[in-house]
CSV table of C-alpha atoms in Angstrom, one decimal:
chain,number,residue,atom,x,y,z
A,115,MET,CA,0.1,-0.1,0.1
A,116,SER,CA,1.3,3.0,-0.8
A,117,THR,CA,2.2,6.3,1.6
A,118,GLY,CA,-0.3,8.4,-0.5
A,119,VAL,CA,-3.4,5.8,0.0
A,120,ILE,CA,-2.1,5.2,3.8
A,121,ILE,CA,-2.3,9.3,3.8
A,122,ALA,CA,-5.8,9.2,2.4
A,123,LEU,CA,-7.1,6.3,4.7
A,124,ILE,CA,-6.0,8.1,8.0
A,125,VAL,CA,-7.6,11.5,6.4
A,126,ILE,CA,-10.8,9.7,6.2
A,127,VAL,CA,-11.1,8.2,9.5
A,128,ALA,CA,-10.2,10.9,11.3
A,129,ALA,CA,-13.1,12.8,9.4
A,130,VAL,CA,-15.6,10.2,10.2
A,131,LEU,CA,-14.1,10.4,14.0
A,132,VAL,CA,-14.6,13.9,13.7
A,133,VAL,CA,-18.4,13.9,12.4
A,134,ALA,CA,-18.9,11.0,15.0
A,135,ALA,CA,-18.0,13.3,17.8
A,136,VAL,CA,-19.9,16.3,16.4
A,137,LEU,CA,-23.2,14.1,16.5
A,138,ALA,CA,-22.4,12.8,20.0
A,139,SER,CA,-22.2,16.4,21.3
A,140,ARG,CA,-25.4,17.6,19.5
A,141,ALA,CA,-27.2,14.3,20.5
A,142,ARG,CA,-26.1,14.8,24.3
A,143,GLY,CA,-27.1,18.6,24.6
A,144,SER,CA,-30.3,17.4,22.6
A,145,GLN,CA,-31.0,15.4,25.4
A,146,HIS,CA,-29.9,17.4,28.2
A,147,GLY,CA,-31.9,20.5,26.4
A,148,GLY,CA,-34.6,17.8,26.5
A,149,LYS,CA,-34.5,17.1,30.4
A,150,LEU,CA,-34.4,21.3,31.4
A,151,LYS,CA,-37.6,21.8,29.2
A,152,ARG,CA,-39.4,19.0,30.9
A,153,ARG,CA,-38.4,20.3,34.1
A,154,PHE,CA,-38.7,24.0,33.8
A,155,GLY,CA,-42.2,23.7,31.7
A,156,PRO,CA,-43.4,27.4,31.1
A,157,GLU,CA,-40.0,28.7,32.5
A,158,TYR,CA,-38.0,27.2,29.8
A,159,ASP,CA,-39.9,29.1,26.9
A,160,ARG,CA,-39.5,32.1,29.2
A,161,ALA,CA,-35.8,31.8,29.2
A,162,VAL,CA,-35.8,31.2,25.7
A,163,ALA,CA,-37.8,34.4,24.9
A,164,ARG,CA,-35.5,36.5,27.5
A,165,HIS,CA,-32.3,35.2,25.5
A,166,ASP,CA,-34.5,36.2,22.0
A,167,GLY,CA,-34.5,32.6,20.7
A,168,ASP,CA,-31.2,31.7,22.0
A,169,THR,CA,-31.9,28.4,23.5
A,170,GLU,CA,-28.3,27.6,24.2
A,171,ALA,CA,-27.7,30.8,26.3
A,172,ALA,CA,-31.4,29.8,28.0
A,173,GLU,CA,-29.8,26.9,28.9
A,174,ARG,CA,-26.7,27.9,30.0
A,175,GLU,CA,-29.4,29.8,32.6
A,176,LEU,CA,-31.4,27.1,33.4
A,177,ALA,CA,-28.7,25.0,34.1
A,178,GLY,CA,-27.2,27.5,36.1
A,179,ARG,CA,-30.4,28.1,38.5
A,180,LEU,CA,-30.5,23.9,38.5
A,181,GLU,CA,-26.7,23.9,39.6
A,182,ARG,CA,-27.3,26.5,42.7
A,183,HIS,CA,-30.6,25.5,43.7
A,184,GLY,CA,-31.8,21.9,42.5
A,185,SER,CA,-30.7,20.1,45.6
A,186,LEU,CA,-32.4,23.1,48.0
A,187,HIS,CA,-34.0,21.1,51.3
A,188,THR,CA,-37.0,22.6,52.4
A,189,ARG,CA,-39.2,22.6,55.6
A,190,GLN,CA,-42.9,22.5,55.6
A,191,LEU,CA,-45.1,24.8,57.8
A,192,ASP,CA,-46.5,23.8,60.9
A,193,PRO,CA,-50.5,24.1,61.5
A,194,ALA,CA,-50.2,27.4,63.3
A,195,GLU,CA,-48.0,29.2,60.7
A,196,ARG,CA,-49.9,27.6,57.5
A,197,GLU,CA,-53.1,28.8,59.5
A,198,GLU,CA,-51.6,32.3,60.0
A,199,PHE,CA,-50.2,32.8,56.6
A,200,GLU,CA,-53.8,31.6,54.9
A,201,ALA,CA,-55.9,34.1,56.8
A,202,ARG,CA,-53.1,36.6,55.9
A,203,TRP,CA,-53.9,35.8,52.3
A,204,THR,CA,-57.7,36.0,52.5
A,205,ALA,CA,-57.7,39.3,54.4
A,206,ALA,CA,-55.3,40.7,51.2
A,207,GLN,CA,-57.6,39.1,48.7
A,208,GLU,CA,-60.7,40.8,50.5
A,209,ARG,CA,-58.8,44.1,50.4
A,210,PHE,CA,-58.3,43.9,46.7
A,211,VAL,CA,-62.0,45.4,46.3
A,212,ASP,CA,-61.2,48.6,47.7
A,213,SER,CA,-57.3,48.6,47.3
A,214,PRO,CA,-55.7,46.7,44.2
A,215,ARG,CA,-52.6,47.9,44.1
A,216,GLU,CA,-52.1,47.6,48.3
A,217,ALA,CA,-53.6,43.6,47.8
A,218,VAL,CA,-51.2,42.5,45.4
A,219,ALA,CA,-48.4,44.5,47.3
A,220,ASP,CA,-49.1,42.2,50.5
A,221,ALA,CA,-49.7,39.5,48.0
A,222,ASP,CA,-45.8,39.9,47.0
A,223,ARG,CA,-44.4,40.2,50.5
A,224,LEU,CA,-46.6,37.4,51.6
A,225,ILE,CA,-45.0,34.8,49.1
A,226,ALA,CA,-41.8,36.3,49.6
A,227,GLU,CA,-42.2,35.4,53.5
A,228,VAL,CA,-43.8,32.1,52.8
A,229,ALA,CA,-40.7,31.3,50.5
A,230,GLY,CA,-38.4,32.0,53.4
A,231,ALA,CA,-40.3,30.6,56.0
A,232,ARG,CA,-40.2,27.0,53.8
A,233,GLY,CA,-36.0,27.7,53.2
A,234,PHE,CA,-35.9,29.6,50.3
A,235,PRO,CA,-33.5,32.3,49.8
A,236,ASP,CA,-34.8,35.1,52.1
A,237,GLY,CA,-37.2,37.5,50.4
A,238,GLY,CA,-34.6,40.7,50.3
A,239,GLN,CA,-32.6,38.3,47.6
A,240,TYR,CA,-35.7,38.6,45.3
A,241,GLU,CA,-33.6,37.5,42.2
A,242,GLU,CA,-31.8,34.3,43.7
A,243,GLN,CA,-35.4,33.5,45.7
A,244,LEU,CA,-37.2,33.7,42.5
A,245,ALA,CA,-34.5,31.3,40.9
A,246,ALA,CA,-35.0,28.9,43.7
A,247,LEU,CA,-38.8,28.4,43.3
A,248,SER,CA,-38.3,28.2,39.7
A,249,VAL,CA,-36.7,25.3,39.9
A,250,HIS,CA,-38.7,23.7,42.7
A,251,HIS,CA,-42.4,25.3,41.5
A,252,ALA,CA,-41.8,26.1,37.6
A,253,HIS,CA,-45.2,25.9,36.8
A,254,HIS,CA,-46.4,28.3,39.2
A,255,VAL,CA,-43.5,30.7,39.8
A,256,ASP,CA,-44.6,33.5,37.1
A,257,GLY,CA,-47.7,34.6,39.7
A,258,TYR,CA,-45.3,35.3,42.0
A,259,ARG,CA,-42.9,37.7,39.1
A,260,ARG,CA,-46.0,39.1,38.3
A,261,VAL,CA,-47.1,40.4,41.6
A,262,HIS,CA,-43.5,41.6,41.7
A,263,ARG,CA,-43.3,43.9,38.7
A,264,VAL,CA,-47.0,44.8,39.6
A,265,THR,CA,-46.0,46.1,43.0
A,266,HIS,CA,-42.1,47.9,42.2
A,267,THR,CA,-42.8,48.9,38.6
A,268,GLY,CA,-46.5,50.1,38.6
A,269,VAL,CA,-49.3,49.5,36.1
A,270,ASP,CA,-50.9,51.7,33.8
A,271,GLY,CA,-54.6,52.5,34.6
A,272,ALA,CA,-54.4,51.3,37.8
A,273,GLN,CA,-55.6,54.1,39.7
A,274,ASP,CA,-58.8,54.9,37.3
A,275,GLY,CA,-59.9,50.5,37.7
A,276,GLY,CA,-59.2,50.3,34.1
A,277,GLY,CA,-57.1,48.0,32.4
A,278,GLY,CA,-54.5,48.2,35.6
A,279,THR,CA,-57.1,46.9,37.5
A,280,GLU,CA,-57.9,43.9,35.6
A,281,GLU,CA,-54.1,43.0,35.0
A,282,MET,CA,-53.4,43.1,38.8
A,283,ARG,CA,-56.6,41.2,39.5
A,284,ALA,CA,-54.9,38.4,36.9
A,285,ALA,CA,-51.7,38.6,38.5
A,286,LEU,CA,-53.0,38.0,42.2
A,287,VAL,CA,-55.0,35.2,40.7
A,288,GLU,CA,-52.3,33.6,39.2
A,289,ALA,CA,-49.9,34.3,42.3
A,290,ARG,CA,-52.7,32.6,44.7
A,291,ALA,CA,-51.2,29.0,43.0
A,292,LEU,CA,-47.7,29.1,44.1
A,293,PHE,CA,-48.5,30.8,47.5
A,294,GLU,CA,-51.1,27.2,47.8
A,295,ASP,CA,-47.9,25.2,46.5
A,296,LEU,CA,-45.9,26.6,49.3
A,297,VAL,CA,-48.4,26.4,52.1
A,298,ARG,CA,-49.8,23.1,51.6
A,299,PRO,CA,-48.2,19.8,53.0
A,300,SER,CA,-45.8,17.8,50.1
A,301,ARG,CA,-47.6,14.8,49.3
A,302,HIS,CA,-44.4,13.1,49.9
A,303,ASP,CA,-44.3,13.8,53.5
A,304,GLY,CA,-44.6,11.1,55.7
A,305,GLY,CA,-47.1,10.4,58.1
A,306,ARG,CA,-46.8,12.3,61.1
A,307,HIS,CA,-46.7,15.4,59.3
A,308,ARG,CA,-50.3,14.2,57.5
A,309,ALA,CA,-51.9,13.3,61.0
A,310,GLU,CA,-50.8,17.0,61.9
A,311,THR,CA,-52.3,18.5,59.1
A,312,GLU,CA,-55.8,16.7,59.2
A,313,GLY,CA,-58.7,19.0,58.0
A,314,HIS,CA,-56.2,20.9,55.9
A,315,ARG,CA,-56.9,19.1,52.6
A,316,PRO,CA,-55.7,20.6,49.2
A,317,ALA,CA,-58.8,22.2,47.7
A,318,PRO,CA,-60.1,20.5,44.4
A,319,ALA,CA,-58.2,20.7,40.6
A,320,GLY,CA,-59.2,24.4,39.7
A,321,ALA,CA,-60.1,25.7,43.4
A,322,ALA,CA,-56.9,28.0,42.8
A,323,HIS,CA,-59.2,30.1,40.7
A,324,ALA,CA,-62.6,30.1,42.2
A,325,TRP,CA,-62.3,32.7,44.4
A,326,SER,CA,-64.0,35.9,44.0
A,327,PHE,CA,-62.6,39.5,45.1
A,328,THR,CA,-65.5,40.2,48.3
A,329,LYS,CA,-66.0,41.5,51.3
A,330,ARG,CA,-66.1,39.1,54.1
A,331,ARG,CA,-69.8,39.5,55.3
A,332,PRO,CA,-70.4,39.7,58.8
A,333,LYS,CA,-70.9,36.8,60.9
A,334,GLU,CA,-74.8,36.3,62.2
A,335,SER,CA,-75.0,36.5,65.9
């Protein structure tokens, strides 16, 4: 076999190995991206949109969140804590009728406080708290983002009862889903916690959106 043929074969083999390595790398990247998409759900699409369609940049951001907060250990609320938080949410909800902006601000602070009590980063570190919540509550975390944005940037028309009020209403409704995720005992809790929380079973599916913005009627004597 001539030297020229040997060189040609080496070049061909090298080219085949390079192509195989590229295809394997793409396959691993696609698998990794698929896992992130399943893990983060709607947060994956938001990250891609925030990076102007650059999926690699979005996946690097999400992988970073997962690395920082994926192994976070949270604690369950005890029954007294949960009842207090639920009462405060109900008060904020009822306040919406007369003071929608203040009610949304109450909800924003309350979610930050509940998340902190559960063991997520403190509410004073909003971005890190939001990132941690997105890892563990990806399907509902945008409600918190919305009430926080309304609270800290304002909404056009909020003072005249126009579109701003409707946006605040929608933000509060969406935020409740995350609030309920945080205050309710996990289905993975042990029997001891289930026994402690008997009588506080989760509401039926869809109940997060069933409440209305009405004042509580006084109890009849």
